[in-house]
C-alpha positions as CSV (number, residue, x, y, z in Angstrom):
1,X,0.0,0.0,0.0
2,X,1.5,3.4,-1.2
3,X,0.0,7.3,-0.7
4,X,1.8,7.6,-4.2
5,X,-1.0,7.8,-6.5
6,X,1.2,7.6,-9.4
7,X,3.4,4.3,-8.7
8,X,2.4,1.7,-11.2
9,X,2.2,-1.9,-9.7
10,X,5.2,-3.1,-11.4
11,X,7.3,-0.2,-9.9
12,X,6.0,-0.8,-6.7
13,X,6.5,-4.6,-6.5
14,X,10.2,-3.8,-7.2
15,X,10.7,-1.1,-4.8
16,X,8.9,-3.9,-2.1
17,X,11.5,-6.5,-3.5
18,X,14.4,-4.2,-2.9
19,X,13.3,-3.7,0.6
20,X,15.2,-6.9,1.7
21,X,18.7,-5.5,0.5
22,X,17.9,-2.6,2.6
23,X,17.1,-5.1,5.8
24,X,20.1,-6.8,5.3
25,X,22.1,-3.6,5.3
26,X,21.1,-2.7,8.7
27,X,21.2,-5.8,10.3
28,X,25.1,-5.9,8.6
29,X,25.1,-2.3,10.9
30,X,23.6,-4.0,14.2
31,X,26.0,-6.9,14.0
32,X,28.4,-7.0,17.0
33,X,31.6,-7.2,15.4
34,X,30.7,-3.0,15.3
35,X,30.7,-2.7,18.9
36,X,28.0,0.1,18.8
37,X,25.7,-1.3,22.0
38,X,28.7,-0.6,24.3
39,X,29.7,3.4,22.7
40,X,28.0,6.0,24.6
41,X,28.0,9.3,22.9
42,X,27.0,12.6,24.4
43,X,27.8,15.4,22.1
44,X,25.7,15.9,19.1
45,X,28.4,16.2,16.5
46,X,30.2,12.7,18.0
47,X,27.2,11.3,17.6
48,X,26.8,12.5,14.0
49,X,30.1,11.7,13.2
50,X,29.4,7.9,14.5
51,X,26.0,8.0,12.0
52,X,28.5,8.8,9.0
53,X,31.1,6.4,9.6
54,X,27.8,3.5,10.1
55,X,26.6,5.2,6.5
56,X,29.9,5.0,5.1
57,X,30.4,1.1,6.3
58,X,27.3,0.0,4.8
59,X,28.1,1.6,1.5
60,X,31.1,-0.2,1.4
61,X,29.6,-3.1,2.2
62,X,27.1,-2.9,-0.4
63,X,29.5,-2.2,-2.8
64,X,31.4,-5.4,-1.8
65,X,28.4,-7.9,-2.0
């Protein structure tokens, strides 16, 4: 279901499909081998800074798959 009026089924079956690749990515970002459970961050540009460097890592590992 879609509030995009002008989505034809076809495009929206794929962008449904894709949503798996998208799961995957972040569950590749929650994985433990990152650590992120146990870094407590106060200040905001640390924080954003972490946010970039988990962006950055799932690109990669997009690319690589």
């Amino acid at each position: 279901m879609s509030n995009d009026t002008d989505l034809d089924p076809e495009t929206m079956l794929r962008y449904y499909k894709g949503q798996q690749t998208v799961e995957r990515g972040f569950r590749f970002l929650k994985d433990k081998c990152f650590h992120v459970s146990e870094v407590y961050l106060k200040k905001e540009g640390r924080i954003e800074a972490l946010c970039m460097i988990m962006a950055l890592s799932l690109l990669i590992y997009s690319f690589a798959e």
